[in-house]
Short mmCIF file of C-alpha atoms and ligand atoms in Angstrom, two decimals:
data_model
loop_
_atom_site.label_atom_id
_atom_site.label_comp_id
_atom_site.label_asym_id
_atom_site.label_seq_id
_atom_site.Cartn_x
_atom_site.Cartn_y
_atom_site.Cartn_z
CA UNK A 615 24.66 11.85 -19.75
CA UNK A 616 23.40 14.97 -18.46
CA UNK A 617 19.98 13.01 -17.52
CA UNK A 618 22.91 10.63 -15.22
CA UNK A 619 23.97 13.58 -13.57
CA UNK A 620 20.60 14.83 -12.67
CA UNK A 621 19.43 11.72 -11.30
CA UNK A 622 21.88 11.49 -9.03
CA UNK A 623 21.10 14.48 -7.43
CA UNK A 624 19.66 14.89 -4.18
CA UNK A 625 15.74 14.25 -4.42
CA UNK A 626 14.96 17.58 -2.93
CA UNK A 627 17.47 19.90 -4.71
CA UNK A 628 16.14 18.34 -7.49
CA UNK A 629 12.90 19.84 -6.61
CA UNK A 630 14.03 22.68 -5.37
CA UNK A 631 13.59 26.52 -6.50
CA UNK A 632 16.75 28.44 -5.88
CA UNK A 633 15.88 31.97 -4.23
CA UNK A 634 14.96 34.70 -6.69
CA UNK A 635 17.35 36.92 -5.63
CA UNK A 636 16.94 40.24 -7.14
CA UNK A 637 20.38 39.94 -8.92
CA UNK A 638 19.11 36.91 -10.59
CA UNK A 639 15.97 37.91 -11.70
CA UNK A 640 17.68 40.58 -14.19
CA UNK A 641 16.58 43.63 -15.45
CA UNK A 642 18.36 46.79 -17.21
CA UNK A 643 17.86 49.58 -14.95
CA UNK A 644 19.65 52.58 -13.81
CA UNK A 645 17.06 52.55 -10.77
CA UNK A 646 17.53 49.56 -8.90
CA UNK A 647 14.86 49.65 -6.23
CA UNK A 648 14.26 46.12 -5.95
CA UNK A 649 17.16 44.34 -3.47
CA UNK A 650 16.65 47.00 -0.28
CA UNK A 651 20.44 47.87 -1.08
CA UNK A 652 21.84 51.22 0.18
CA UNK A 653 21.62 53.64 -3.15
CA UNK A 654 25.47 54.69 -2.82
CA UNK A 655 28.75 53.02 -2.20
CA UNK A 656 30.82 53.69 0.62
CA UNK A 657 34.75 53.38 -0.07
CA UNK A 658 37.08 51.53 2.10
CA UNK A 659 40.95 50.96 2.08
CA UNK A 660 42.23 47.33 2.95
CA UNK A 661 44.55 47.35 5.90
CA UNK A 662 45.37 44.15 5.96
CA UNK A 663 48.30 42.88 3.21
CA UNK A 664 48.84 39.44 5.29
CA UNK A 665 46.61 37.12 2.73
CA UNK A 666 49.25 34.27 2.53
CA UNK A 667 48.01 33.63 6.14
CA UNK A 668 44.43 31.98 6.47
CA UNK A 669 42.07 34.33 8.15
CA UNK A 670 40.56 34.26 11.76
CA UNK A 671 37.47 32.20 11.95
CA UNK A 672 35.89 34.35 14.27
CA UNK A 673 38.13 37.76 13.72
CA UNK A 674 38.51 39.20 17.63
CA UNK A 675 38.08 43.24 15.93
CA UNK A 676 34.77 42.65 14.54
CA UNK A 677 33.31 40.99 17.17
CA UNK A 678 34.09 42.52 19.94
CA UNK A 679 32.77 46.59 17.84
CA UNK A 680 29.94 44.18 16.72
CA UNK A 681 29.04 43.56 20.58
CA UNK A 682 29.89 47.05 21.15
CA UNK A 683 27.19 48.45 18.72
CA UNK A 684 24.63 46.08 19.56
CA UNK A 685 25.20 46.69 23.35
CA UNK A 686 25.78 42.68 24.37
CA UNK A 687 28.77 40.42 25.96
CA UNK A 688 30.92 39.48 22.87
CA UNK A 689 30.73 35.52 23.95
CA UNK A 690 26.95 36.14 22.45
CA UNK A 691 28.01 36.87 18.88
CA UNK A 692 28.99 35.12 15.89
CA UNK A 693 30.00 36.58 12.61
CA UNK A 694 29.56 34.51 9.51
CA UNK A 695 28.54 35.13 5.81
CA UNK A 696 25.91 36.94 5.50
CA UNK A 697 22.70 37.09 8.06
CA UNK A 698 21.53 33.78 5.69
CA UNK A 699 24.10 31.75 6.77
CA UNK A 700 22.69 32.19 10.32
CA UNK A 701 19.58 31.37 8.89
CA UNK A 702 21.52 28.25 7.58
CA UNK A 703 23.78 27.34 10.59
CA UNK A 704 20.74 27.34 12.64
CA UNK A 705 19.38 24.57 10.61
CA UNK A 706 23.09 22.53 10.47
CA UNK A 707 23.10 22.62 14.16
CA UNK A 708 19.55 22.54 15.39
CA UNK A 709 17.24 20.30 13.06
CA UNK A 710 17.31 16.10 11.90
CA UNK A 711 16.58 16.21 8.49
CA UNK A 712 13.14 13.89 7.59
CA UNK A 713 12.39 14.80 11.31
CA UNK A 714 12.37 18.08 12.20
CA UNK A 715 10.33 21.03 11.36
CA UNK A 716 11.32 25.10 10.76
CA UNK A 717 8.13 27.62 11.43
CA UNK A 718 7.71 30.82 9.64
CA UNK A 719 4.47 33.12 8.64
CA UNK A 720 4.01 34.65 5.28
CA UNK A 721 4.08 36.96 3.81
CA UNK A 722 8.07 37.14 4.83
CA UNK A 723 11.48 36.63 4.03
CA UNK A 724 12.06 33.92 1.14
CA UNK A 725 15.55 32.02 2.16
CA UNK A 726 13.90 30.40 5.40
CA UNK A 727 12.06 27.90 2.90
CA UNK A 728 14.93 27.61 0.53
CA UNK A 729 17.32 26.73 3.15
CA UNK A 730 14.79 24.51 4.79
CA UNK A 731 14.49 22.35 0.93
CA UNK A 732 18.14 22.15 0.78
CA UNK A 733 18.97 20.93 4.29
CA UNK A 734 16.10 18.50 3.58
CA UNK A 735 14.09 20.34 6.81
CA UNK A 736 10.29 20.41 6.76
CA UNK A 737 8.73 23.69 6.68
CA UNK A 738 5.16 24.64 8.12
CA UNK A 739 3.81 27.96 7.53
CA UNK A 740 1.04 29.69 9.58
CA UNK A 741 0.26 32.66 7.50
CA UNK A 742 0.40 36.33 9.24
CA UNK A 743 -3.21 37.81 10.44
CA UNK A 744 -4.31 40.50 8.02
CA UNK A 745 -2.51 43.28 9.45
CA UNK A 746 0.66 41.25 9.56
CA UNK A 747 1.06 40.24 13.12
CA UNK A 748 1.84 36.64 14.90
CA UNK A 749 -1.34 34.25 14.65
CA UNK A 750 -0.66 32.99 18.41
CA UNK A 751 -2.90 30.32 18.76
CA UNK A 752 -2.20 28.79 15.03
CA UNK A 753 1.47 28.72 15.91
CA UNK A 754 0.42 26.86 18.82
CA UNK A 755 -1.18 24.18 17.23
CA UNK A 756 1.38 23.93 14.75
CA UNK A 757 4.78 23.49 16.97
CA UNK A 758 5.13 19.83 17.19
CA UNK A 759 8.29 18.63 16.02
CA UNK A 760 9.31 22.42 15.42
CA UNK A 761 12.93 23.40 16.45
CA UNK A 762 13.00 26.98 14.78
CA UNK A 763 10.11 29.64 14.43
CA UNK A 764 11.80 32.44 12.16
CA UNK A 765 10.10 35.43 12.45
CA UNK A 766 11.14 39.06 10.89
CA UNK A 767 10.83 42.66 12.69
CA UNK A 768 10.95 45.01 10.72
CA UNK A 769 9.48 42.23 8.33
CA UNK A 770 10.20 42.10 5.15
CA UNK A 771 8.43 42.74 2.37
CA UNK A 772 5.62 44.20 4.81
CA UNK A 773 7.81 46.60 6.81
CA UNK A 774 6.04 46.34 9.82
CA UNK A 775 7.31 45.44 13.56
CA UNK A 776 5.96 41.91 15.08
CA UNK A 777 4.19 43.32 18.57
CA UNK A 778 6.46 42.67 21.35
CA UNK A 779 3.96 41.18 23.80
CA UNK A 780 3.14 38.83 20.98
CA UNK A 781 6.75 37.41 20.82
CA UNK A 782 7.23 37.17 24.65
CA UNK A 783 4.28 35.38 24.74
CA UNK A 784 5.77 33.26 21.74
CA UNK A 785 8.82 32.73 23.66
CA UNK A 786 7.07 31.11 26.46
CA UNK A 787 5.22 28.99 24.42
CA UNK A 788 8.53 27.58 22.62
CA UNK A 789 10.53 27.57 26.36
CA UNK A 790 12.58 24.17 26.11
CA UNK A 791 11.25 23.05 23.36
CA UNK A 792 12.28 25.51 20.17
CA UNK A 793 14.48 27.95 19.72
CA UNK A 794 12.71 31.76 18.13
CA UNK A 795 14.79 33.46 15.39
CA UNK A 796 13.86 36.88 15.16
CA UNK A 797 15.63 38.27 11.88
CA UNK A 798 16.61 41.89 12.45
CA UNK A 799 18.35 42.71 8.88
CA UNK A 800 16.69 46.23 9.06
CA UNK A 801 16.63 46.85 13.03
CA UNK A 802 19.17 49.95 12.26
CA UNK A 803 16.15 51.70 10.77
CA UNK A 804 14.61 51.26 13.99
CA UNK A 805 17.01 50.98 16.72
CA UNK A 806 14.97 51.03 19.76
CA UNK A 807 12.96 47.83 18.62
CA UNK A 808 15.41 45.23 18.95
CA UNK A 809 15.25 42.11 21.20
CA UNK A 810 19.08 41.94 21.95
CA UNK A 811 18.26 42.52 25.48
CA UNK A 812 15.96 39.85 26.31
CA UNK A 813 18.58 36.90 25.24
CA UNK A 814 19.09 37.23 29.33
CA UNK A 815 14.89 35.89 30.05
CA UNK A 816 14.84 33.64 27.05
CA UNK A 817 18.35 32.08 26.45
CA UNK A 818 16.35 30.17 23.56
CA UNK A 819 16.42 33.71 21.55
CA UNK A 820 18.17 33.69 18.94
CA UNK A 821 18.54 37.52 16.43
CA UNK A 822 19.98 37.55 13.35
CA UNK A 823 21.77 41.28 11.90
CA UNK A 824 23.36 41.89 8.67
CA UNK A 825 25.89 44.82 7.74
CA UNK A 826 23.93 44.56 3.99
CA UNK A 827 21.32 47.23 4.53
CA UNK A 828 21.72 49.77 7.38
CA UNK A 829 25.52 49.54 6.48
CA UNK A 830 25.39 50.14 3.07
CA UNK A 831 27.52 46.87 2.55
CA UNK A 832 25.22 44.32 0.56
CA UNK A 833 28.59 43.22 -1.60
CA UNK A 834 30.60 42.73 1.70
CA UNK A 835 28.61 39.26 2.95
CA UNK A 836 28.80 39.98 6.60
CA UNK A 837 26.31 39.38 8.89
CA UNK A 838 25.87 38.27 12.77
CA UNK A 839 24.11 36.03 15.34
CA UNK A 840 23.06 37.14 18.24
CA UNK A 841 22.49 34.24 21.30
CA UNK A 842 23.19 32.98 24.45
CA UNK A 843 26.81 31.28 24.78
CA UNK A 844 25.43 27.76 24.88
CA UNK A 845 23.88 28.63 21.21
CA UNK A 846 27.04 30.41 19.88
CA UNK A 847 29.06 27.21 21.06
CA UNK A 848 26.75 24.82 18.92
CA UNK A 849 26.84 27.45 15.67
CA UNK A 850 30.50 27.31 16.31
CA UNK A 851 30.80 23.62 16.02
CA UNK A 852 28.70 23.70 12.57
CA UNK A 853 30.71 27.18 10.74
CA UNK A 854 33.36 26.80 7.87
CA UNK A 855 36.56 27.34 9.35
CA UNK A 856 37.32 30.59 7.61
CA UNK A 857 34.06 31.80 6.92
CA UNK A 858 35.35 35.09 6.31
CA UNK A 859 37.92 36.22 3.97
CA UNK A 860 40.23 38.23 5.67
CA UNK A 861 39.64 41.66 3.23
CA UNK A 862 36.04 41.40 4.90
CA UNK A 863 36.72 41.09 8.42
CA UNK A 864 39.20 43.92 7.61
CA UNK A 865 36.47 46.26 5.99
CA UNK A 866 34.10 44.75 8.54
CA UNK A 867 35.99 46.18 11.49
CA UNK A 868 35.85 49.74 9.23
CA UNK A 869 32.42 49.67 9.26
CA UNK A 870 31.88 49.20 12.67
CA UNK A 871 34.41 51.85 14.08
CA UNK A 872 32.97 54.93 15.80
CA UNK A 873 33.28 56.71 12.32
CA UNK A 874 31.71 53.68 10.34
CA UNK A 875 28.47 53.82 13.05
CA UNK A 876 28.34 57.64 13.16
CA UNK A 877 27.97 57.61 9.02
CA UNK A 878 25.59 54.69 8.72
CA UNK A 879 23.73 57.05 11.64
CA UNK A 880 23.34 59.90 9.20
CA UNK A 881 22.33 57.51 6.27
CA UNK A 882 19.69 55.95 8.61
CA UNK A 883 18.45 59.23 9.05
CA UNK A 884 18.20 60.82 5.33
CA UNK A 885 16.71 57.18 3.79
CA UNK A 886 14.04 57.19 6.82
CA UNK A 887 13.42 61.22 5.67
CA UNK A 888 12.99 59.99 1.93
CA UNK A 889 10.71 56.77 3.19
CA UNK A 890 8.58 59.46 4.66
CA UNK A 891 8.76 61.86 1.20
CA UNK A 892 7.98 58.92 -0.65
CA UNK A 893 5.23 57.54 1.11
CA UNK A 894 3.60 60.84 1.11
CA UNK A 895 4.05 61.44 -3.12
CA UNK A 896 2.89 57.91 -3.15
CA UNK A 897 -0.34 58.69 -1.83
CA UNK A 898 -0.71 60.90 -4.56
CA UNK A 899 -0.69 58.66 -7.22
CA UNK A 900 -3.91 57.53 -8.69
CA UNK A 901 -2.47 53.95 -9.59
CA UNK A 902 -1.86 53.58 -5.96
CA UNK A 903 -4.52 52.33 -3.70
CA UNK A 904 -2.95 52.09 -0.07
CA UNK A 905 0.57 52.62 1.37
CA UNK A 906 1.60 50.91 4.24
CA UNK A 907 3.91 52.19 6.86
CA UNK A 908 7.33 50.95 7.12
CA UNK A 909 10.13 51.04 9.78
CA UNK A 910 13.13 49.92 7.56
CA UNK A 911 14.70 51.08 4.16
CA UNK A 912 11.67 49.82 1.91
CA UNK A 913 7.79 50.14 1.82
CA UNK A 914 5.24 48.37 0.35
CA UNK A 915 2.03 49.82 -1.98
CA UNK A 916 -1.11 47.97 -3.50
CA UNK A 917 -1.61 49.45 -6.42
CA UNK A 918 -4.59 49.15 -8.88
CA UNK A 919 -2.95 47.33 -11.49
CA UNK A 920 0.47 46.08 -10.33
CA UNK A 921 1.38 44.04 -13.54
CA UNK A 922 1.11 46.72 -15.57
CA UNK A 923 2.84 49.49 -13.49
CA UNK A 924 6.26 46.80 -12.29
CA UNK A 925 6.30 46.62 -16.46
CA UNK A 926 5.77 50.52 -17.21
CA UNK A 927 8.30 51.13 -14.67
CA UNK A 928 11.19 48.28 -15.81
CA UNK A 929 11.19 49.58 -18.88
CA UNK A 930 12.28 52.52 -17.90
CA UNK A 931 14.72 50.97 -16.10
CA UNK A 932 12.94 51.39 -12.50
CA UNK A 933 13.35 48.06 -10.99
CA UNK A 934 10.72 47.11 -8.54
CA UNK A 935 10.12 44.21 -6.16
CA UNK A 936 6.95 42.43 -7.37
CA UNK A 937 5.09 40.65 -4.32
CA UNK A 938 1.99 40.39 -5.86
CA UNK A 939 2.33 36.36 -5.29
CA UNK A 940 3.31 36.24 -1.81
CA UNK A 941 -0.04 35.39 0.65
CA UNK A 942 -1.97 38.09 1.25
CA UNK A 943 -0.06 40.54 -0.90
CA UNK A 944 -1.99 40.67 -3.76
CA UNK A 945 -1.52 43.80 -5.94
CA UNK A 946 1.39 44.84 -4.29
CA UNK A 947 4.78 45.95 -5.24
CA UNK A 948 7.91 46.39 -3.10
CA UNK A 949 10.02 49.34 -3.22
CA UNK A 950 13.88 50.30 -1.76
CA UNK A 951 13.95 53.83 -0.25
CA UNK A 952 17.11 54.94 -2.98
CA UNK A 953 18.10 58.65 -3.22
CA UNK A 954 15.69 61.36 -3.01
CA UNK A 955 16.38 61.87 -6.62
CA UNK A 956 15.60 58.27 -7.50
CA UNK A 957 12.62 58.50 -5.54
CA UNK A 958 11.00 61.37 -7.18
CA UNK A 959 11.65 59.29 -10.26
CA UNK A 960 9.60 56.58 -9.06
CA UNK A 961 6.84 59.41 -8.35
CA UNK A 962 6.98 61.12 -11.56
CA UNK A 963 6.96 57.64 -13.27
CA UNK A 964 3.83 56.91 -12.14
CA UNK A 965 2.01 60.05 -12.23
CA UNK A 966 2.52 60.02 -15.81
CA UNK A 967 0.92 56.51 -16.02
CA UNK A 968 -2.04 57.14 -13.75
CA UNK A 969 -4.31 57.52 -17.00
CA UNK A 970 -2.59 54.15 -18.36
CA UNK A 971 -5.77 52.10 -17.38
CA UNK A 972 -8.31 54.12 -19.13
CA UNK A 973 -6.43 54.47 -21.92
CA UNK A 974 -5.77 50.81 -22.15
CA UNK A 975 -9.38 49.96 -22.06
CA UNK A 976 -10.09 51.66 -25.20
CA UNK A 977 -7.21 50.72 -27.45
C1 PLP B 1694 18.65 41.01 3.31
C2 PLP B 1694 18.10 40.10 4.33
C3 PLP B 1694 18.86 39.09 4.92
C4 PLP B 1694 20.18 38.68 4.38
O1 PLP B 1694 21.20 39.40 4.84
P1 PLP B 1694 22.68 39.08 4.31
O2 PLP B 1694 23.49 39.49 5.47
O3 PLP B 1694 22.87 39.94 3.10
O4 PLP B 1694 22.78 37.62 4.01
C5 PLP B 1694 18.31 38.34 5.94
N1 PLP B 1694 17.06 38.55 6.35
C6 PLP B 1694 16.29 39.49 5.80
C7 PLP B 1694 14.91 39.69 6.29
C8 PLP B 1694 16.77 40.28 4.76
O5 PLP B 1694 15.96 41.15 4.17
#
């Protein structure tokens, strides 16, 4: 019976790997360093009692302080569930399953491939050049059929911007023929980065934002889309009709008061101050062989035996972000900037193991 059910599955969700989120992938920590969550919560009171009503599909409050904060017209945003269903709607509205293609370039961001499989959307990757920037000319020869290139700045797991001049040029390359996503789920950690103004050259920009990281609100599921109208309209076409419940437009709208954007100011500030700290007591470490700058709430570190120190560190209930399969990543392990207490954990956790090798090779 269950073998019935199976078969009648779609072909490619039968293949398909769901996304290892963090929370699915386990662990029994008190240090969870592995989602690029905000270390603390931030309490809210619900204003809103009215939940025999059904919600606003696009609530007029958040949009219009999400516009405000991210300095555009409110007909250029959308608010849905989460930056990945933007990443999804995108698909609904923009590519012919069987026909289409999405483009992306690894190492990156993992739900542009699982939301490709589901929607049935071919995916071509053209892998990042070694220090993590756009490979121009192999996007070029890779854009037929293409209606999305998704591309992340700050990327993540890498944590470095895509150059600027390299996505203009991008843009003109795609001009009337694909639209180019630029994921900005961490641009809060660098403000003065985003594209949000250039949606006025290249009305075939599309940014995505997220209230999960900067925000502090991962367990909220609020996140927005940033286009011209003409993109909005077709997103709008393809959304749930109440994609948000009406407790999280109401916290929503918190967050993004003056007092909600002056706070998540301050936390931008301290976690960027303990990415610094922790970059520097990483370089300390024996176990670790490079650290790599970062712009956003996470870094990345090659270390000289990653298996062995993501292990160490789980069980002690530090919980890492293991990239050591992604493309180019080899070796390398992911970690959230968390409190400056958690941090010096992390350090002090691997100072103690820096010997671990040595004495490995002789037991
Ligand atoms: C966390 C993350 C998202 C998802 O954001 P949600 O709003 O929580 O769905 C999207 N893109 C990138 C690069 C992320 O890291």
């Amino acid at each position: 019976m269950s073998q019935n059910i199976e078969n009648l599955a779609r072909a490619n969700v039968r293949a398909l790997t769901p996304y290892q989120s963090a929370r699915r992938l386990g662990g029994n920590g008190d240090v969870w360093l592995n989602a690029n969550e905000y270390p603390v919560p931030v309490t809210f009171n619900l204003t809103q009692q009215t939940l025999n009503r059904y919600p606003e599909c696009q609530p007029k409050m958040v949009i219009e302080r999400y516009a405000a904060y991210a300095d555009v017209p409110a007909e250029r945003v959308l608010v849905s569930r989460g930056a990945d269903e933007g990443i999804e709607l995108l698909m609904r509205a923009f590519c012919e399953p069987g026909q289409d293609a999405i483009l992306f370039c690894p190492p990156t961001y993992g739900m542009y491939s699982v939301s490709a499989e589901t929607f049935g959307v071919a995916f071509r990757t053209v892998p990042a050049t070694a220090d993590w920037q756009l490979d121009l000319p192999a996007i070029a020869q890779n854009l037929a059929d293409v209606k999305l290139v998704y591309l992340c700045s700050p990327n993540n797991p890498t944590g470095n911007l895509i150059n600027p001049n390299d996505i203009r040029q991008l843009l003109e390359m795609t001009r009337g023929k694909a639209l180019v996503v630029a994921d900005e789920a961490y641009i809060d950690f660098c403000p003065s980065a985003t594209l949000a103004g250039w949606i006025d050259d290249y009305p075939h920009l599309v940014i995505l934002r997220t209230l999960s990281k900067a925000f502090a609100l991962a367990g909220l599921r609020c996140g927005f889309t940033l286009a011209h109208p003409q993109v909005i309209q077709l997103l709008l076409k393809v959304i749930a009709p109440y994609p948000l419940s009406t407790p999280v437009a109401d916290i929503a709208a918190q967050a993004l008061s003056p007092e909600g954007i002056a706070l998540m100011r301050q936390h931008v500030e301290t976690l960027n101050a303990t990415r610094r700290k922790l970059t520097d007591g990483l370089r300390q470490c024996h176990c670790v062989e490079a650290v790599f700058e970062s712009e956003a709430n996470y870094l990345i570190a090659r270390f000289t035996d990653a298996p062995h120190v993501f292990k160490t560190l789980w069980d002690q209930g530090i919980i890492l972000r293991d990239q050591n399969k992604q493309p180019g990543l080899a070796g390398c392990l992911r970690i959230s900037i968390g409190t400056p207490n958690e941090c010096e954990q992390v350090i002090a956790a691997l100072k103690s193991l820096s010997g671990a090798p040595e004495s490995r090779k002789q037991a």
